[in-house]
Amino acid sequence: MSTTTDTTTVTPAPTSALSVSRTLATAARVLRQLRHDPRTIALMILIPCVMLYLLRYVFDGSPRTFDSIGASLLGIFPLITMFLVTSIATLRERTSGTLERLLAMPLGKGDLIAGYALAFGTLAIIQSALATGLAVWFLGLDVIGSPWLLLLVALLDALLGTALGLFVSAFAASEFQAVQFMPAVIFPQLLLCGLFTPRDNMHPVLETISDLLPMSYAVDGMNEVLKHTDMTTAFVRDALIVAGCALLVLALGAATLRRRTA
């Protein structure tokens, strides 16, 4: 009587593109890890508030200048900080092997990216609420429209920064390289978004490029709130473009997510 040995390799069952339970579990794991890293939490939540506070008193003798650029920076600061923290934190999980182990489990790429976005997005809500409240109710930012619309754009900008950070982390081999992406991804948008000069005053080529950059629409949306009492069609368009860019970048992040080893 002979016996045979079953050497069939068991592979994880295929997963659906997105599962609410797996996404929430991933987000909860990331938040538990962040809870033990108070410096990262302080960077994400407090730095935009500190920068706005500093900016207010840089223009202490010219409060109208603070009014003109404060709202724009209210959206830019969260984008920058969320980009930095998310890219570095995600890359740390890649290099430590955490993502390698997660991808070997029955966990969809969409679940993983959505879980990270949800975790960092939760902190983005706190960050945007504190920065908006500080600027409007404590630093005297003069806003004609609703402060809630400022908060909406600030939140969308923070989520965009989160999405960009998740995306670029796939192309960096170290935390230093992740930081190096900032001049390539953030600085051109900062220069061309209309913060320093109206975009229609730029060279036509640069104006065309600025029309393709999401930060331009974030600044335009903030300026709409400064100038109009009601929600305008232009504001809705700008907010939808920023939100659409965030979703697109998240999808690209899921597409580029891969294991480092075969």
Tab-separated table of C-alpha atoms in Angstrom:
chain	number	residue	atom	x	y	z
A	1	MET	CA	0.000	0.000	0.000
A	2	SER	CA	1.492	3.317	-1.055
A	3	THR	CA	0.874	6.752	0.268
A	4	THR	CA	1.124	10.084	-1.461
A	5	THR	CA	2.058	13.382	0.023
A	6	ASP	CA	0.016	16.421	-0.899
A	7	THR	CA	2.466	19.208	-1.706
A	8	THR	CA	-0.049	21.631	-3.066
A	9	THR	CA	0.763	25.173	-2.001
A	10	VAL	CA	-2.083	26.959	-0.306
A	11	THR	CA	-2.502	30.502	-1.519
A	12	PRO	CA	-4.677	33.146	0.041
A	13	ALA	CA	-8.154	33.299	-1.361
A	14	PRO	CA	-8.686	36.155	-3.762
A	15	THR	CA	-10.116	39.225	-2.132
A	16	SER	CA	-12.566	41.745	-3.395
A	17	ALA	CA	-11.370	45.187	-4.399
A	18	LEU	CA	-12.625	46.804	-1.218
A	19	SER	CA	-14.017	45.492	2.053
A	20	VAL	CA	-15.344	47.765	4.787
A	21	SER	CA	-14.273	45.423	7.594
A	22	ARG	CA	-10.730	44.986	6.263
A	23	THR	CA	-10.407	48.718	5.602
A	24	LEU	CA	-11.513	49.583	9.136
A	25	ALA	CA	-9.177	46.981	10.604
A	26	THR	CA	-6.248	48.458	8.663
A	27	ALA	CA	-7.143	51.991	9.755
A	28	ALA	CA	-7.414	50.899	13.395
A	29	ARG	CA	-3.973	49.264	13.231
A	30	VAL	CA	-2.373	52.413	11.792
A	31	LEU	CA	-4.030	54.614	14.418
A	32	ARG	CA	-2.812	52.326	17.210
A	33	GLN	CA	0.722	52.652	15.888
A	34	LEU	CA	0.457	56.432	15.596
A	35	ARG	CA	-0.810	56.634	19.171
A	36	HIS	CA	2.613	55.442	20.316
A	37	ASP	CA	4.377	58.124	18.217
A	38	PRO	CA	3.450	61.461	19.839
A	39	ARG	CA	6.023	63.371	17.810
A	40	THR	CA	4.335	62.408	14.559
A	41	ILE	CA	0.922	63.343	15.933
A	42	ALA	CA	2.299	66.694	17.115
A	43	LEU	CA	3.809	67.336	13.683
A	44	MET	CA	0.533	66.625	11.900
A	45	ILE	CA	-1.799	68.474	14.249
A	46	LEU	CA	0.184	71.326	15.779
A	47	ILE	CA	2.671	72.480	13.135
A	48	PRO	CA	0.034	74.081	10.812
A	49	CYS	CA	-1.406	75.936	13.819
A	50	VAL	CA	2.039	77.140	14.889
A	51	MET	CA	2.847	78.308	11.363
A	52	LEU	CA	-0.433	80.229	11.082
A	53	TYR	CA	0.150	81.834	14.473
A	54	LEU	CA	3.659	82.855	13.437
A	55	LEU	CA	2.422	84.200	10.119
A	56	ARG	CA	-0.243	86.330	11.811
A	57	TYR	CA	2.365	88.205	13.819
A	58	VAL	CA	4.852	88.405	10.985
A	59	PHE	CA	2.209	90.650	9.382
A	60	ASP	CA	1.213	92.258	12.682
A	61	GLY	CA	1.490	95.750	11.207
A	62	SER	CA	-0.451	94.777	8.076
A	63	PRO	CA	-3.439	92.612	9.034
A	64	ARG	CA	-4.935	92.910	5.539
A	65	THR	CA	-1.915	91.046	4.188
A	66	PHE	CA	-2.638	88.205	6.591
A	67	ASP	CA	-6.254	88.204	5.409
A	68	SER	CA	-5.176	87.958	1.764
A	69	ILE	CA	-2.785	85.028	2.135
A	70	GLY	CA	-3.834	83.446	5.424
A	71	ALA	CA	-6.755	81.536	3.910
A	72	SER	CA	-4.580	80.161	1.115
A	73	LEU	CA	-1.952	78.973	3.574
A	74	LEU	CA	-4.708	77.466	5.681
A	75	GLY	CA	-5.075	74.957	2.875
A	76	ILE	CA	-1.416	74.686	1.900
A	77	PHE	CA	0.054	73.951	5.343
A	78	PRO	CA	-2.109	70.836	5.956
A	79	LEU	CA	-1.301	69.530	2.481
A	80	ILE	CA	2.441	69.847	3.068
A	81	THR	CA	2.483	68.343	6.561
A	82	MET	CA	0.223	65.428	5.622
A	83	PHE	CA	2.376	64.733	2.550
A	84	LEU	CA	5.560	64.589	4.625
A	85	VAL	CA	4.200	62.526	7.488
A	86	THR	CA	2.237	60.088	5.332
A	87	SER	CA	5.066	59.424	2.886
A	88	ILE	CA	7.594	58.813	5.674
A	89	ALA	CA	5.263	56.726	7.845
A	90	THR	CA	4.176	54.545	4.913
A	91	LEU	CA	7.738	54.068	3.719
A	92	ARG	CA	8.743	53.047	7.240
A	93	GLU	CA	6.193	50.247	7.073
A	94	ARG	CA	7.492	49.216	3.663
A	95	THR	CA	11.131	49.046	4.776
A	96	SER	CA	10.300	47.307	8.081
A	97	GLY	CA	8.509	44.506	6.229
A	98	THR	CA	5.051	45.273	7.614
A	99	LEU	CA	3.536	45.872	4.190
A	100	GLU	CA	5.288	42.755	2.900
A	101	ARG	CA	3.526	40.651	5.511
A	102	LEU	CA	0.182	42.375	4.981
A	103	LEU	CA	0.288	41.806	1.230
A	104	ALA	CA	0.870	38.102	1.866
A	105	MET	CA	-2.464	37.972	3.694
A	106	PRO	CA	-5.923	37.912	2.079
A	107	LEU	CA	-6.025	41.685	2.089
A	108	GLY	CA	-6.841	43.634	-1.051
A	109	LYS	CA	-4.664	46.526	-2.182
A	110	GLY	CA	-7.742	48.733	-2.131
A	111	ASP	CA	-8.381	47.765	1.501
A	112	LEU	CA	-4.813	48.628	2.435
A	113	ILE	CA	-4.708	52.016	0.712
A	114	ALA	CA	-8.208	52.942	1.910
A	115	GLY	CA	-7.279	51.946	5.473
A	116	TYR	CA	-4.190	54.133	5.457
A	117	ALA	CA	-6.149	57.006	3.910
A	118	LEU	CA	-8.891	56.644	6.530
A	119	ALA	CA	-6.410	56.615	9.413
A	120	PHE	CA	-4.453	59.634	8.252
A	121	GLY	CA	-7.678	61.295	7.100
A	122	THR	CA	-8.999	61.086	10.664
A	123	LEU	CA	-5.988	63.045	11.856
A	124	ALA	CA	-6.433	65.406	8.902
A	125	ILE	CA	-9.941	66.254	10.146
A	126	ILE	CA	-8.569	67.158	13.575
A	127	GLN	CA	-5.709	69.106	12.044
A	128	SER	CA	-7.931	71.091	9.665
A	129	ALA	CA	-10.511	71.858	12.357
A	130	LEU	CA	-7.887	73.197	14.769
A	131	ALA	CA	-6.119	75.279	12.111
A	132	THR	CA	-9.364	76.749	10.764
A	133	GLY	CA	-10.701	77.537	14.238
A	134	LEU	CA	-7.420	79.169	15.231
A	135	ALA	CA	-7.250	81.326	12.088
A	136	VAL	CA	-10.872	82.488	12.109
A	137	TRP	CA	-11.776	82.806	15.790
A	138	PHE	CA	-8.438	83.556	17.470
A	139	LEU	CA	-6.200	85.157	14.846
A	140	GLY	CA	-8.959	87.281	13.329
A	141	LEU	CA	-8.844	86.029	9.741
A	142	ASP	CA	-11.474	88.136	7.959
A	143	VAL	CA	-13.678	85.771	5.970
A	144	ILE	CA	-16.787	86.955	4.108
A	145	GLY	CA	-18.073	83.468	3.449
A	146	SER	CA	-18.740	80.602	5.822
A	147	PRO	CA	-15.793	79.327	7.913
A	148	TRP	CA	-17.211	75.845	7.347
A	149	LEU	CA	-16.346	76.162	3.672
A	150	LEU	CA	-12.783	77.072	4.650
A	151	LEU	CA	-12.718	73.950	6.793
A	152	LEU	CA	-13.991	71.854	3.879
A	153	VAL	CA	-11.218	73.003	1.548
A	154	ALA	CA	-8.572	72.639	4.272
A	155	LEU	CA	-9.750	69.076	4.863
A	156	LEU	CA	-9.703	68.251	1.139
A	157	ASP	CA	-6.171	69.656	0.924
A	158	ALA	CA	-5.044	67.527	3.861
A	159	LEU	CA	-6.571	64.443	2.229
A	160	LEU	CA	-4.816	65.334	-1.029
A	161	GLY	CA	-1.524	65.575	0.852
A	162	THR	CA	-2.234	62.166	2.376
A	163	ALA	CA	-2.932	60.664	-1.043
A	164	LEU	CA	0.238	62.165	-2.540
A	165	GLY	CA	2.290	60.882	0.381
A	166	LEU	CA	0.937	57.353	-0.040
A	167	PHE	CA	1.638	57.495	-3.760
A	168	VAL	CA	5.236	58.765	-3.693
A	169	SER	CA	6.225	56.341	-0.914
A	170	ALA	CA	6.096	53.578	-3.538
A	171	PHE	CA	9.027	55.157	-5.387
A	172	ALA	CA	11.327	55.897	-2.440
A	173	ALA	CA	13.842	53.454	-0.999
A	174	SER	CA	14.503	55.399	2.205
A	175	GLU	CA	12.933	58.079	4.366
A	176	PHE	CA	15.487	60.556	3.026
A	177	GLN	CA	14.364	59.829	-0.529
A	178	ALA	CA	10.733	60.333	0.537
A	179	VAL	CA	11.620	63.826	1.758
A	180	GLN	CA	13.463	64.466	-1.507
A	181	PHE	CA	10.179	64.071	-3.394
A	182	MET	CA	8.879	67.224	-1.741
A	183	PRO	CA	10.760	69.645	-4.052
A	184	ALA	CA	9.484	67.706	-7.065
A	185	VAL	CA	5.863	67.273	-5.975
A	186	ILE	CA	5.059	70.175	-3.637
A	187	PHE	CA	7.328	73.123	-4.471
A	188	PRO	CA	6.228	73.579	-8.120
A	189	GLN	CA	2.596	73.619	-6.988
A	190	LEU	CA	3.455	76.109	-4.249
A	191	LEU	CA	5.084	78.490	-6.730
A	192	LEU	CA	2.351	78.188	-9.382
A	193	CYS	CA	-0.804	78.008	-7.242
A	194	GLY	CA	-1.439	81.760	-7.243
A	195	LEU	CA	-0.218	82.417	-3.706
A	196	PHE	CA	2.517	84.846	-4.732
A	197	THR	CA	0.879	86.366	-7.798
A	198	PRO	CA	-2.418	85.856	-9.651
A	199	ARG	CA	-2.127	82.968	-12.055
A	200	ASP	CA	-3.360	85.040	-14.986
A	201	ASN	CA	-0.303	87.297	-14.534
A	202	MET	CA	2.107	84.412	-15.118
A	203	HIS	CA	3.757	83.467	-18.376
A	204	PRO	CA	1.159	81.641	-20.516
A	205	VAL	CA	3.104	78.381	-20.326
A	206	LEU	CA	3.267	78.527	-16.532
A	207	GLU	CA	-0.390	79.504	-16.328
A	208	THR	CA	-1.292	76.433	-18.377
A	209	ILE	CA	0.799	74.216	-16.109
A	210	SER	CA	-0.836	75.745	-13.028
A	211	ASP	CA	-4.239	74.828	-14.461
A	212	LEU	CA	-3.199	71.174	-14.194
A	213	LEU	CA	-2.062	71.314	-10.552
A	214	PRO	CA	-4.551	70.564	-7.754
A	215	MET	CA	-3.081	73.088	-5.310
A	216	SER	CA	-4.130	75.878	-7.694
A	217	TYR	CA	-7.775	74.922	-7.214
A	218	ALA	CA	-7.312	74.670	-3.455
A	219	VAL	CA	-6.114	78.287	-3.373
A	220	ASP	CA	-8.883	79.371	-5.757
A	221	GLY	CA	-11.471	77.711	-3.514
A	222	MET	CA	-10.154	79.497	-0.432
A	223	ASN	CA	-10.246	82.819	-2.281
A	224	GLU	CA	-13.864	82.206	-3.255
A	225	VAL	CA	-14.769	81.918	0.429
A	226	LEU	CA	-12.910	85.146	1.167
A	227	LYS	CA	-14.780	87.111	-1.499
A	228	HIS	CA	-18.333	85.705	-1.533
A	229	THR	CA	-20.921	85.255	1.182
A	230	ASP	CA	-22.575	82.276	-0.505
A	231	MET	CA	-21.228	79.083	-2.028
A	232	THR	CA	-20.425	79.840	-5.653
A	233	THR	CA	-20.304	77.593	-8.685
A	234	ALA	CA	-16.566	78.245	-8.909
A	235	PHE	CA	-16.113	77.073	-5.320
A	236	VAL	CA	-17.989	73.833	-5.998
A	237	ARG	CA	-15.876	73.248	-9.096
A	238	ASP	CA	-12.627	73.862	-7.204
A	239	ALA	CA	-13.634	71.589	-4.309
A	240	LEU	CA	-14.658	68.790	-6.676
A	241	ILE	CA	-11.375	69.033	-8.569
A	242	VAL	CA	-9.321	68.778	-5.376
A	243	ALA	CA	-11.432	65.846	-4.157
A	244	GLY	CA	-11.209	64.151	-7.561
A	245	CYS	CA	-7.421	64.535	-7.633
A	246	ALA	CA	-7.176	62.991	-4.158
A	247	LEU	CA	-9.253	59.984	-5.240
A	248	LEU	CA	-7.244	59.619	-8.462
A	249	VAL	CA	-3.927	59.664	-6.608
A	250	LEU	CA	-5.257	57.101	-4.099
A	251	ALA	CA	-6.209	54.839	-7.010
A	252	LEU	CA	-2.729	55.251	-8.477
A	253	GLY	CA	-1.281	54.431	-5.059
A	254	ALA	CA	-3.251	51.184	-4.975
A	255	ALA	CA	-2.080	50.354	-8.499
A	256	THR	CA	1.601	50.871	-7.617
A	257	LEU	CA	1.393	48.990	-4.316
A	258	ARG	CA	3.489	45.852	-4.605
A	259	ARG	CA	5.622	43.444	-2.661
A	260	ARG	CA	9.336	44.131	-2.594
A	261	THR	CA	10.209	40.465	-2.939
A	262	ALA	CA	8.806	37.785	-5.200
